[in-house]
Coordinates of C-alpha atoms and ligand atoms in Angstrom, one line a residue:
X1 CA 23.8 -19.7 7.9
X2 CA 21.3 -21.2 5.5
X3 CA 17.7 -20.2 5.9
X4 CA 15.3 -22.9 5.0
X5 CA 12.2 -21.1 5.8
X6 CA 11.1 -21.0 2.2
X7 CA 10.2 -24.7 2.4
X8 CA 6.5 -25.6 3.1
X9 CA 6.1 -26.2 6.8
X10 CA 5.2 -29.9 6.3
X11 CA 7.3 -30.5 3.2
X12 CA 8.3 -34.0 4.2
X13 CA 4.9 -35.7 4.3
X14 CA 4.9 -36.3 0.5
X15 CA 8.5 -35.3 -0.3
X16 CA 10.5 -37.2 -2.9
X17 CA 14.0 -37.2 -1.6
X18 CA 17.0 -38.1 -3.7
X19 CA 19.7 -40.0 -2.1
X20 CA 23.2 -38.6 -3.0
X21 CA 26.1 -41.0 -2.2
X22 CA 28.8 -38.3 -2.3
X23 CA 31.6 -40.6 -3.1
X24 CA 30.1 -41.6 -6.3
X25 CA 27.9 -38.8 -7.4
X26 CA 30.2 -36.2 -9.1
X27 CA 33.9 -35.4 -8.6
X28 CA 34.9 -31.8 -9.0
X29 CA 38.7 -32.1 -8.4
X30 CA 39.6 -35.0 -10.6
X31 CA 40.9 -37.4 -7.8
X32 CA 38.2 -40.0 -8.8
X33 CA 36.3 -39.6 -5.6
X34 CA 33.1 -37.6 -5.6
X35 CA 32.9 -34.6 -3.4
X36 CA 30.6 -31.8 -2.1
X37 CA 31.5 -29.2 -4.7
X38 CA 30.6 -31.9 -7.3
X39 CA 27.2 -32.2 -5.6
X40 CA 26.6 -28.5 -5.5
X41 CA 27.4 -28.2 -9.2
X42 CA 24.7 -30.8 -10.0
X43 CA 22.0 -29.6 -7.7
X44 CA 20.3 -27.8 -10.6
X45 CA 20.0 -31.2 -12.3
X46 CA 18.1 -32.5 -9.2
X47 CA 15.8 -29.5 -9.0
X48 CA 15.1 -30.0 -12.7
X49 CA 14.4 -33.7 -12.2
X50 CA 11.7 -32.5 -9.8
X51 CA 12.7 -33.9 -6.4
X52 CA 11.9 -31.9 -3.3
X53 CA 14.9 -32.9 -1.1
X54 CA 18.3 -34.4 -1.1
X55 CA 19.7 -36.8 1.4
X56 CA 23.5 -36.9 1.6
X57 CA 25.1 -40.1 2.7
X58 CA 28.0 -39.4 5.2
X59 CA 30.7 -36.9 4.2
X60 CA 32.1 -36.6 7.7
X61 CA 35.8 -37.1 8.6
X62 CA 36.3 -40.9 8.3
X63 CA 38.9 -43.4 7.5
X64 CA 36.3 -44.8 5.1
X65 CA 36.5 -48.4 6.2
X66 CA 32.8 -48.5 5.7
X67 CA 32.5 -45.8 3.1
X68 CA 32.0 -43.1 5.6
X69 CA 29.6 -44.9 8.0
X70 CA 32.6 -45.0 10.3
X71 CA 32.8 -41.4 11.6
X72 CA 35.9 -40.1 13.3
X73 CA 34.6 -36.5 13.6
X74 CA 30.8 -35.7 13.5
X75 CA 31.5 -32.0 13.2
X76 CA 33.9 -31.9 10.3
X77 CA 34.1 -32.9 6.6
X78 CA 36.5 -35.4 5.3
X79 CA 39.1 -33.6 3.2
X80 CA 38.3 -36.1 0.4
X81 CA 34.7 -34.7 0.3
X82 CA 35.5 -31.1 0.9
X83 CA 35.3 -28.7 3.8
X84 CA 32.7 -27.2 6.1
X85 CA 32.6 -24.2 3.8
X86 CA 31.7 -26.5 1.0
X87 CA 28.7 -27.6 3.1
X88 CA 27.6 -24.1 3.5
X89 CA 27.9 -23.4 -0.2
X90 CA 25.9 -26.6 -0.9
X91 CA 23.2 -25.6 1.5
X92 CA 23.0 -22.1 0.1
X93 CA 22.5 -23.4 -3.5
X94 CA 19.9 -26.0 -2.3
X95 CA 18.0 -23.2 -0.6
X96 CA 18.1 -21.1 -3.9
X97 CA 16.7 -24.1 -5.7
X98 CA 14.0 -24.8 -3.1
X99 CA 15.5 -28.2 -2.1
X100 CA 15.7 -29.4 1.5
X101 CA 18.9 -31.1 2.5
X102 CA 18.8 -34.1 4.8
X103 CA 22.1 -35.5 6.1
X104 CA 23.1 -38.9 7.5
X105 CA 23.6 -39.4 11.2
X106 CA 25.5 -42.4 12.3
X107 CA 24.7 -42.8 16.1
X108 CA 25.0 -46.6 16.6
X109 CA 28.8 -46.6 16.4
X110 CA 31.8 -44.4 15.8
X111 CA 34.9 -45.0 13.8
X112 CA 37.7 -46.7 15.9
X113 CA 39.7 -43.7 14.9
X114 CA 37.2 -41.4 16.8
X115 CA 39.0 -39.6 19.7
X116 CA 36.6 -41.2 22.1
X117 CA 37.6 -44.8 21.1
X118 CA 41.2 -43.9 21.1
X119 CA 40.8 -42.5 24.6
X120 CA 38.9 -45.6 25.6
X121 CA 41.8 -47.8 24.4
X122 CA 44.4 -45.8 26.3
X123 CA 42.4 -45.4 29.5
X124 CA 41.8 -49.0 30.3
X125 CA 39.3 -51.2 32.1
X126 CA 36.6 -49.6 34.1
X127 CA 37.4 -46.1 33.0
X128 CA 34.7 -43.5 32.1
X129 CA 36.2 -43.5 28.6
X130 CA 35.4 -47.1 28.1
X131 CA 31.9 -46.6 29.4
X132 CA 31.0 -44.7 26.2
X133 CA 31.3 -48.0 24.3
X134 CA 30.4 -51.6 25.1
X135 CA 33.6 -53.0 26.5
X136 CA 33.2 -56.2 28.4
X137 CA 35.5 -58.9 29.9
X138 CA 35.8 -62.0 27.9
X139 CA 34.4 -65.4 28.9
X140 CA 36.6 -68.6 29.4
X141 CA 39.5 -69.0 31.9
X142 CA 41.5 -66.1 30.9
X143 CA 38.8 -63.9 29.2
X144 CA 40.0 -65.4 25.9
X145 CA 36.4 -66.0 24.6
X146 CA 34.1 -63.2 23.4
X147 CA 31.5 -62.0 26.0
X148 CA 28.6 -63.4 24.0
X149 CA 27.9 -65.0 20.7
X150 CA 26.8 -62.1 18.7
X151 CA 28.0 -61.8 15.1
X152 CA 28.9 -58.8 13.0
X153 CA 26.3 -57.9 10.3
X154 CA 29.2 -58.0 7.8
X155 CA 30.4 -61.5 8.9
X156 CA 32.7 -62.7 11.7
X157 CA 32.4 -62.2 15.4
X158 CA 30.7 -59.2 16.8
X159 CA 33.4 -58.7 19.3
X160 CA 37.1 -57.8 19.1
X161 CA 39.7 -58.2 21.9
X162 CA 41.9 -55.3 22.7
X163 CA 45.4 -55.1 24.1
X164 CA 45.5 -53.2 27.3
X165 CA 47.8 -50.2 27.8
X166 CA 50.2 -52.4 29.7
X167 CA 50.5 -54.9 26.9
X168 CA 48.3 -57.6 28.3
X169 CA 45.4 -59.2 26.4
X170 CA 42.4 -57.3 27.5
X171 CA 38.7 -56.6 27.3
X172 CA 36.5 -57.0 24.2
X173 CA 34.4 -54.3 22.5
X174 CA 31.2 -54.9 20.6
X175 CA 30.9 -54.0 16.9
X176 CA 27.6 -55.0 15.2
X177 CA 29.2 -54.0 11.9
X178 CA 32.9 -53.7 11.0
X179 CA 35.7 -54.1 13.6
X180 CA 36.5 -50.3 12.9
X181 CA 32.9 -49.4 14.0
X182 CA 32.7 -49.9 17.8
X183 CA 29.1 -49.7 19.1
X184 CA 28.4 -46.8 21.5
X185 CA 26.7 -47.4 24.9
X186 CA 23.4 -45.5 24.6
X187 CA 22.6 -46.0 28.3
X188 CA 25.5 -43.6 29.0
X189 CA 24.1 -39.9 29.2
X190 CA 27.3 -38.6 27.9
X191 CA 26.6 -40.4 24.6
X192 CA 23.1 -39.0 24.5
X193 CA 24.3 -35.4 25.2
X194 CA 27.0 -35.6 22.5
X195 CA 24.6 -36.5 19.9
X196 CA 22.1 -33.8 20.8
X197 CA 25.0 -31.4 20.4
X198 CA 25.8 -32.9 17.0
X199 CA 22.2 -32.5 15.9
X200 CA 22.3 -28.8 16.9
X201 CA 25.6 -28.3 15.2
X202 CA 24.0 -29.2 11.9
X203 CA 20.6 -27.8 12.4
X204 CA 22.3 -24.5 13.1
X205 CA 24.0 -24.8 9.8
X206 CA 20.7 -25.2 8.0
X207 CA 20.0 -28.8 7.3
X208 CA 16.5 -29.9 7.1
X209 CA 16.8 -33.2 9.0
X210 CA 18.6 -36.4 9.4
X211 CA 18.4 -39.9 8.0
X212 CA 19.3 -42.0 11.1
X213 CA 21.6 -44.9 10.4
X214 CA 20.8 -48.2 12.0
X215 CA 17.9 -46.6 14.0
X216 CA 16.9 -50.0 15.4
X217 CA 20.2 -50.9 16.9
X218 CA 21.1 -48.3 19.5
X219 CA 19.6 -50.1 22.5
X220 CA 20.7 -53.7 23.4
X221 CA 19.0 -56.0 25.8
X222 CA 20.5 -55.2 29.3
X223 CA 23.2 -57.8 30.1
X224 CA 23.9 -58.6 26.5
X225 CA 22.5 -62.1 26.5
X226 CA 23.5 -64.6 24.0
X227 CA 21.4 -64.8 20.8
X228 CA 19.4 -68.0 21.3
X229 CA 17.8 -68.3 17.8
X230 CA 19.4 -69.5 14.6
X231 CA 19.5 -67.4 11.5
X232 CA 16.8 -69.4 10.0
X233 CA 14.5 -69.1 13.0
X234 CA 15.2 -65.3 13.1
X235 CA 14.0 -64.9 9.5
X236 CA 10.4 -65.9 10.7
X237 CA 10.5 -64.0 14.0
X238 CA 9.9 -60.3 14.8
X239 CA 13.2 -58.4 14.5
X240 CA 13.2 -57.8 18.3
X241 CA 13.6 -61.4 19.0
X242 CA 17.3 -60.7 18.6
X243 CA 18.7 -58.8 21.7
X244 CA 20.5 -56.2 19.6
X245 CA 17.7 -55.1 17.3
X246 CA 14.5 -53.1 17.8
X247 CA 14.5 -53.1 21.6
X248 CA 11.8 -51.2 23.3
X249 CA 13.9 -48.4 24.9
X250 CA 15.1 -47.1 21.5
X251 CA 12.3 -44.8 20.9
X252 CA 13.1 -42.7 24.0
X253 CA 16.2 -41.6 22.3
X254 CA 14.1 -40.2 19.4
X255 CA 11.6 -38.6 21.7
X256 CA 14.5 -36.5 23.0
X257 CA 15.8 -35.8 19.5
X258 CA 12.3 -34.7 18.3
X259 CA 12.2 -32.1 21.0
X260 CA 15.5 -30.7 19.7
X261 CA 14.3 -30.6 16.1
X262 CA 11.0 -29.2 17.0
X263 CA 12.7 -26.2 18.6
X264 CA 13.9 -25.3 15.0
X265 CA 10.8 -25.5 13.0
X266 CA 8.7 -24.5 11.1
X267 CA 9.5 -25.8 8.4
X268 CA 9.7 -29.1 10.1
X269 CA 13.2 -30.6 10.6
X270 CA 12.9 -34.3 10.1
X271 CA 14.1 -37.7 11.4
X272 CA 14.0 -40.6 9.0
X273 CA 14.7 -44.0 10.5
X274 CA 16.8 -46.6 8.7
X275 CA 15.2 -49.5 10.6
X276 CA 15.2 -52.9 9.0
X277 CA 12.3 -54.0 11.2
X278 CA 9.4 -56.4 11.0
X279 CA 6.5 -56.7 11.4
X280 CA 5.1 -53.4 10.1
X281 CA 3.5 -52.7 13.4
X282 CA 6.9 -52.6 15.1
X283 CA 8.1 -50.4 12.4
X284 CA 5.3 -48.0 12.9
X285 CA 6.5 -47.5 16.5
X286 CA 9.4 -45.4 15.2
X287 CA 6.9 -42.8 13.7
X288 CA 4.4 -42.5 16.4
X289 CA 3.5 -39.0 17.4
X290 CA 6.4 -37.2 19.1
X291 CA 9.0 -39.5 17.6
X292 CA 10.5 -39.8 14.0
X293 CA 8.8 -38.4 10.9
X294 CA 9.6 -41.1 8.4
X295 CA 10.9 -44.7 8.4
X296 CA 11.9 -46.5 5.2
X297 CA 9.4 -48.9 4.0
X298 CA 11.9 -51.7 3.3
X299 CA 9.1 -54.3 2.9
X300 CA 8.2 -52.7 -0.4
X301 CA 11.9 -52.7 -1.5
X302 CA 12.1 -56.4 -0.5
X303 CA 8.9 -57.4 -2.2
X304 CA 9.0 -59.8 -5.1
X305 CA 7.7 -58.5 -8.4
X306 CA 4.5 -60.4 -8.0
X307 CA 1.1 -58.9 -8.0
X308 CA -0.3 -60.4 -4.7
X309 CA 2.9 -59.8 -2.7
X310 CA 3.0 -56.2 -3.9
X311 CA -0.5 -55.5 -3.0
X312 CA -0.2 -57.1 0.4
X313 CA 2.9 -55.0 1.1
X314 CA 1.3 -51.7 -0.1
X315 CA -1.8 -52.4 2.0
X316 CA 0.2 -53.5 5.1
X317 CA 2.4 -50.5 4.8
X318 CA -0.5 -48.0 4.5
X319 CA -2.4 -49.7 7.3
X320 CA 0.4 -49.8 9.8
X321 CA 1.6 -46.2 9.1
X322 CA -1.9 -44.7 9.1
X323 CA -2.6 -46.4 12.4
X324 CA 0.0 -44.0 13.9
X325 CA -0.8 -41.1 11.7
X326 CA 2.4 -41.3 9.7
X327 CA 2.9 -41.3 5.9
X328 CA 4.6 -44.4 4.3
X329 CA 8.0 -43.8 3.1
X330 CA 8.5 -45.8 0.0
X331 CA 11.8 -46.7 -1.5
X332 CA 13.2 -49.2 -4.0
X333 CA 16.8 -48.7 -4.0
X334 CA 19.8 -47.4 -1.9
X335 CA 23.5 -47.8 -1.4
X336 CA 23.1 -51.1 0.5
X337 CA 21.0 -53.1 -1.9
X338 CA 21.2 -54.4 -5.4
X339 CA 19.9 -51.7 -7.7
X340 CA 16.2 -52.5 -8.6
X341 CA 16.9 -52.4 -12.4
X342 CA 19.1 -55.5 -11.7
X343 CA 17.3 -57.1 -8.8
X344 CA 14.1 -57.3 -10.8
X345 CA 16.0 -58.7 -13.8
X346 CA 15.9 -62.3 -12.6
X347 CA 13.1 -64.7 -13.6
X348 CA 12.9 -65.9 -10.0
X349 CA 12.6 -63.2 -7.3
X350 CA 15.9 -62.4 -5.5
X351 CA 16.4 -60.6 -2.2
X352 CA 17.9 -57.2 -2.1
X353 CA 21.1 -58.1 -0.2
X354 CA 24.4 -59.7 -1.1
X355 CA 25.7 -58.3 -4.2
X356 CA 26.3 -60.1 -7.6
X357 CA 29.7 -61.3 -8.9
X358 CA 30.9 -62.0 -12.4
X359 CA 30.5 -65.8 -12.1
X360 CA 27.1 -65.5 -10.5
X361 CA 23.9 -65.9 -12.6
X362 CA 23.4 -62.5 -14.2
X363 CA 20.3 -60.5 -14.4
X364 CA 18.6 -59.8 -17.7
X365 CA 19.1 -56.0 -18.1
X366 CA 16.2 -55.5 -20.4
X367 CA 13.7 -57.3 -18.2
X368 CA 15.2 -55.6 -15.1
X369 CA 15.0 -52.2 -16.5
X370 CA 11.5 -52.7 -17.8
X371 CA 10.2 -53.9 -14.4
X372 CA 12.3 -51.3 -12.6
X373 CA 10.5 -48.5 -14.5
X374 CA 7.2 -50.1 -13.8
X375 CA 8.0 -50.4 -10.1
X376 CA 9.0 -46.7 -9.9
X377 CA 5.8 -45.7 -11.8
X378 CA 3.8 -47.6 -9.1
X379 CA 5.9 -46.3 -6.2
X380 CA 5.6 -42.6 -7.2
X381 CA 1.8 -43.0 -7.5
X382 CA 1.4 -44.0 -3.9
X383 CA 0.4 -41.7 -1.1
X384 CA 3.3 -40.8 1.2
X385 CA 7.0 -39.9 0.8
X386 CA 9.4 -41.6 -1.5
X387 CA 13.2 -41.8 -1.8
X388 CA 15.2 -42.2 -4.9
X389 CA 18.7 -43.5 -5.1
X390 CA 21.1 -41.6 -7.3
X391 CA 21.3 -43.1 -10.8
X392 CA 18.0 -44.9 -10.7
X393 CA 16.6 -42.1 -12.7
X394 CA 19.1 -43.1 -15.4
X395 CA 18.0 -46.7 -15.2
X396 CA 21.4 -47.7 -13.9
X397 CA 21.9 -51.4 -13.4
X398 CA 24.1 -52.8 -10.7
X399 CA 27.7 -53.3 -11.7
X400 CA 27.6 -57.1 -11.5
X401 CA 31.1 -57.9 -13.0
X402 CA 33.3 -55.7 -10.8
X403 CA 36.7 -57.3 -10.6
X404 CA 37.1 -58.8 -7.0
X405 CA 40.4 -56.9 -6.5
X406 CA 38.7 -53.5 -6.5
X407 CA 36.0 -54.4 -4.0
X408 CA 36.0 -52.0 -1.1
X409 CA 33.0 -53.0 1.0
X410 CA 33.8 -54.4 4.4
X411 CA 31.2 -57.1 3.7
X412 CA 33.5 -58.6 1.1
X413 CA 36.4 -58.8 3.4
X414 CA 34.6 -59.9 6.6
X415 CA 32.5 -62.5 4.9
X416 CA 35.8 -64.1 3.9
X417 CA 35.1 -63.3 0.3
X418 CA 31.9 -65.2 0.1
X419 CA 29.6 -62.2 -0.2
X420 CA 30.3 -59.7 -3.0
X421 CA 29.0 -56.8 -0.9
X422 CA 27.5 -53.4 -1.9
X423 CA 30.1 -51.9 -4.3
X424 CA 28.0 -52.8 -7.4
X425 CA 25.4 -50.3 -6.3
X426 CA 28.0 -47.6 -5.6
X427 CA 29.8 -47.2 -8.9
X428 CA 30.4 -43.5 -9.9
X429 CA 27.5 -42.1 -12.0
X430 CA 27.7 -41.6 -15.8
X431 CA 27.0 -38.0 -16.7
X432 CA 28.4 -37.7 -20.2
X433 CA 28.4 -40.6 -22.7
X434 CA 31.5 -39.5 -24.7
X435 CA 33.7 -38.2 -21.9
X436 CA 36.4 -40.1 -20.0
X437 CA 34.9 -41.7 -16.8
X438 CA 31.5 -40.8 -18.5
X439 CA 32.0 -37.3 -17.1
X440 CA 32.2 -38.3 -13.5
X441 CA 35.4 -36.4 -12.9
X442 CA 37.3 -33.9 -15.0
X443 CA 40.3 -36.4 -15.3
X444 CA 38.1 -39.4 -16.0
X445 CA 39.3 -41.1 -12.8
X446 CA 36.7 -43.1 -10.9
X447 CA 37.3 -44.9 -7.6
X448 CA 35.5 -47.9 -8.9
X449 CA 35.5 -48.8 -12.5
X450 CA 32.3 -48.2 -14.5
X451 CA 30.8 -50.9 -16.7
X452 CA 30.8 -50.2 -20.4
X453 CA 27.0 -50.4 -20.3
X454 CA 26.9 -47.1 -18.4
X455 CA 27.6 -45.2 -21.6
X456 CA 24.1 -45.7 -22.8
X457 CA 22.7 -44.6 -19.4
X458 CA 24.7 -41.3 -19.2
X459 CA 22.5 -38.4 -18.3
X460 CA 23.3 -36.4 -21.4
X461 CA 22.4 -39.3 -23.6
X462 CA 18.9 -39.4 -22.0
X463 CA 18.1 -35.8 -21.4
X464 CA 15.4 -34.6 -23.8
X465 CA 15.1 -38.1 -25.3
X466 CA 11.5 -39.2 -25.4
X467 CA 11.0 -42.6 -23.7
X468 CA 14.3 -42.5 -21.8
X469 CA 14.3 -43.4 -18.2
X470 CA 15.4 -39.9 -17.2
X471 CA 12.4 -38.3 -19.0
X472 CA 10.1 -40.9 -17.4
X473 CA 11.3 -39.9 -14.0
X474 CA 10.9 -36.2 -14.9
X475 CA 7.4 -36.8 -16.1
X476 CA 6.4 -38.9 -13.1
X477 CA 7.7 -36.4 -10.7
X478 CA 6.0 -33.4 -12.4
X479 CA 2.7 -35.3 -12.5
X480 CA 2.9 -36.5 -9.0
X481 CA 3.2 -32.9 -7.9
X482 CA 0.5 -31.7 -10.1
X483 CA -2.0 -34.3 -9.0
X484 CA -0.7 -34.2 -5.4
X485 CA -0.5 -38.0 -5.4
X486 CA 1.7 -38.0 -2.3
X487 CA -1.3 -36.6 -0.3
X488 CA -3.9 -38.7 -1.9
X489 CA -5.6 -41.9 -0.9
X490 CA -5.4 -45.3 -2.5
X491 CA -8.6 -47.1 -3.6
X492 CA -8.1 -50.5 -5.4
X493 CA -10.2 -51.2 -8.5
X494 CA -8.7 -54.6 -9.1
X495 CA -9.4 -57.7 -7.0
X496 CA -6.8 -59.0 -4.6
X497 CA -6.1 -62.0 -6.8
X498 CA -5.7 -60.2 -10.1
X499 CA -2.4 -60.1 -11.9
X500 CA -3.1 -56.5 -12.8
X501 CA -2.9 -53.9 -10.1
X502 CA -5.5 -51.3 -10.9
X503 CA -5.9 -48.5 -8.3
X504 CA -7.0 -44.9 -8.1
X505 CA -5.3 -42.1 -6.3
X506 CA -7.5 -38.9 -6.6
X507 CA -7.7 -38.0 -10.3
X508 CA -5.2 -40.6 -11.3
X509 CA -5.8 -44.2 -12.2
X510 CA -2.8 -46.4 -12.1
X511 CA -2.5 -49.7 -13.8
X512 CA 0.4 -52.1 -13.5
X513 CA 0.4 -55.3 -15.6
X514 CA 2.1 -58.1 -13.8
X515 CA 0.4 -60.7 -15.8
X516 CA 1.7 -62.2 -19.1
X517 CA -0.8 -60.7 -21.6
X518 CA -1.3 -57.1 -22.7
X519 CA -4.1 -55.4 -20.8
X520 CA -6.9 -53.4 -22.4
X521 CA -7.1 -50.0 -20.8
X522 CA -10.6 -49.2 -21.9
X523 CA -12.0 -47.3 -24.9
X524 CA -11.2 -43.7 -23.7
X525 CA -8.1 -44.3 -21.8
X526 CA -6.3 -41.0 -21.3
X527 CA -2.7 -42.0 -20.6
X528 CA -0.7 -39.4 -18.7
X529 CA 2.5 -41.3 -18.6
X530 CA 3.6 -44.9 -19.0
X531 CA 6.7 -46.8 -18.0
X532 CA 7.1 -48.2 -21.4
X533 CA 5.5 -48.1 -24.9
X534 CA 1.9 -49.4 -25.3
X535 CA 1.2 -52.1 -27.9
X536 CA 0.1 -50.9 -31.3
X537 CA -3.5 -51.2 -30.4
X538 CA -3.1 -49.2 -27.2
X539 CA -2.8 -52.1 -24.7
X540 CA -0.5 -52.0 -21.7
X541 CA 2.1 -54.8 -22.1
X542 CA 3.5 -57.0 -19.3
X543 CA 5.8 -55.5 -16.7
X544 CA 4.5 -52.1 -17.7
X545 CA 2.7 -49.4 -15.6
X546 CA 0.7 -46.4 -16.6
X547 CA -1.1 -43.4 -15.0
X548 CA -4.3 -42.4 -16.6
X549 CA -6.7 -39.6 -16.0
X550 CA -9.3 -41.2 -13.7
X551 CA -12.8 -41.2 -14.9
X552 CA -12.0 -43.1 -18.0
X553 CA -14.1 -46.3 -18.1
X554 CA -12.7 -49.2 -16.2
X555 CA -11.3 -52.2 -18.0
X556 CA -13.1 -55.5 -17.7
X557 CA -12.0 -57.0 -14.4
X558 CA -8.9 -59.2 -14.9
Ligands
TEU601 O1 23.0 -50.1 7.1 C1 22.5 -50.9 8.2 C2 22.0 -52.2 8.0 O2 21.2 -52.5 8.8 C3 22.3 -53.3 7.0 O3 21.2 -53.6 6.3 C4 23.5 -53.3 6.1 O4 23.1 -52.7 4.9 C5 23.8 -54.7 5.8 O5 24.2 -55.3 6.9 C6 24.8 -54.9 4.7 O6 25.0 -56.2 4.5 C7 23.6 -48.9 7.6 C8 24.1 -48.2 6.3 O7 23.2 -47.9 5.4 C9 25.2 -49.0 5.7 O8 25.7 -48.5 4.5 C10 26.3 -49.2 6.7 O9 27.3 -50.1 6.3 C11 25.7 -49.7 8.2 O10 24.6 -49.1 8.5 C12 26.7 -49.5 9.2 O11 26.8 -48.1 9.5

């Protein structure tokens, strides 16, 4: 089994973790779907990029109705992604390269093809098999109405009625996501015991931790009461105003998991919460002492490209996390949101969700990439940990013109084809500009078509090219490590109302120009790295960020 003892004991505090979405990272066997041997073959690229860890999105056995977030066997690999032996090879290679490997854990729901759910269907009402999930009788005269008014996050009702073994119309089961993702009942000790065993199964194999899917959803308000707020009201309320999200009991589950993980360290095996929770003080509850280690800072990801908003989010994130002694975990992109090189390419701020279709207003790719590079340059200068999403180091835009008929995200289906969904962020990566499928697979097959624009973004077209996004990321990661920025402390030099963010982290000064005019960096500015070229007279253009050696004289306050 893999030995990860070479990692620093507290490697995760300032780690930069690269999210691999296995289906779309690299395909080794030519079937057009990425796989684990494909990942292993490219781990050296990630080590060279300069990240500390890799997070793998699910590769478990799954019917892939939600791209693997519908798990039918938590202890096996889906044949499309490889085998358990491939996991071992991957972990061994990662260890050689000094990379920690974090895997995805999906505890809120299983696949409807999981043996537990199949057994629940067969066993009928009132059985212990049903008690692992949230089966309820319907309302109405004959139980023909769902037990409550909850909706699925993907669209449509949150409940589906089953046919009982005798053929009669039966109970309903809850699914906060797709119909093929029945929610587990976390008040059932059998569920808790099973997941502790799953944790151990993977920890024993040598993983360095888990990203916990929908970490804020496992506990529901007892009695499953109706949701009494409208969508519009909920937008302004704390997340826990909804009876299915961020309920108080949820942290008890993680306290128990933490004990399991602590039995394996050092180095620390981590838990990272995927919890879309506001306000930040509630989010901080997930990373109090004795609970999880990290929780994605989605407020930063969701912030408009606007100086005051960014500063507020950065401050609020640092404050709320430091109050519980946890680092902030910064992130700008993942497989669920519009890639930041496109999200930031609209003149008006747009939210991270939804997806973009061919007939929608299109982002400006030049503006988007320029801002994305500046945003990453800011993010990687901030104290704490950070996550990168595969392809962002290539400056990849979202695929915004995917033909509707190839869309695979259940969001597209369940929203009644009103929301594009997340496929545009999940397109196979371009590795080689002049190869079929841009080198994603040896046959050129790709499970989603790649846009022609990906040619210019191919890794081989950027490697060694001065000014490329790939080289920018490499420089940022090298300098971040050298100056220990993840362990530093942020001190603002600019005023809160300034259109320029000017801050200091240890020996590095960071300037981000969000105003309209180029900014003078001072007479002896020593620029370590910049997200884009400076003007001819050495000024920092709009939507550009730079790291400078601190100590150079400050610019006139903006
Ligand atoms: O996402 C959970 C989540 O809370 C949502 O933001 C989700 O992205 C949104 O509803 C999409 O419109 C996690 C995974 O990251 C996502 O890929 C899965 O689909 C989801 O859980 C269900 O497992």
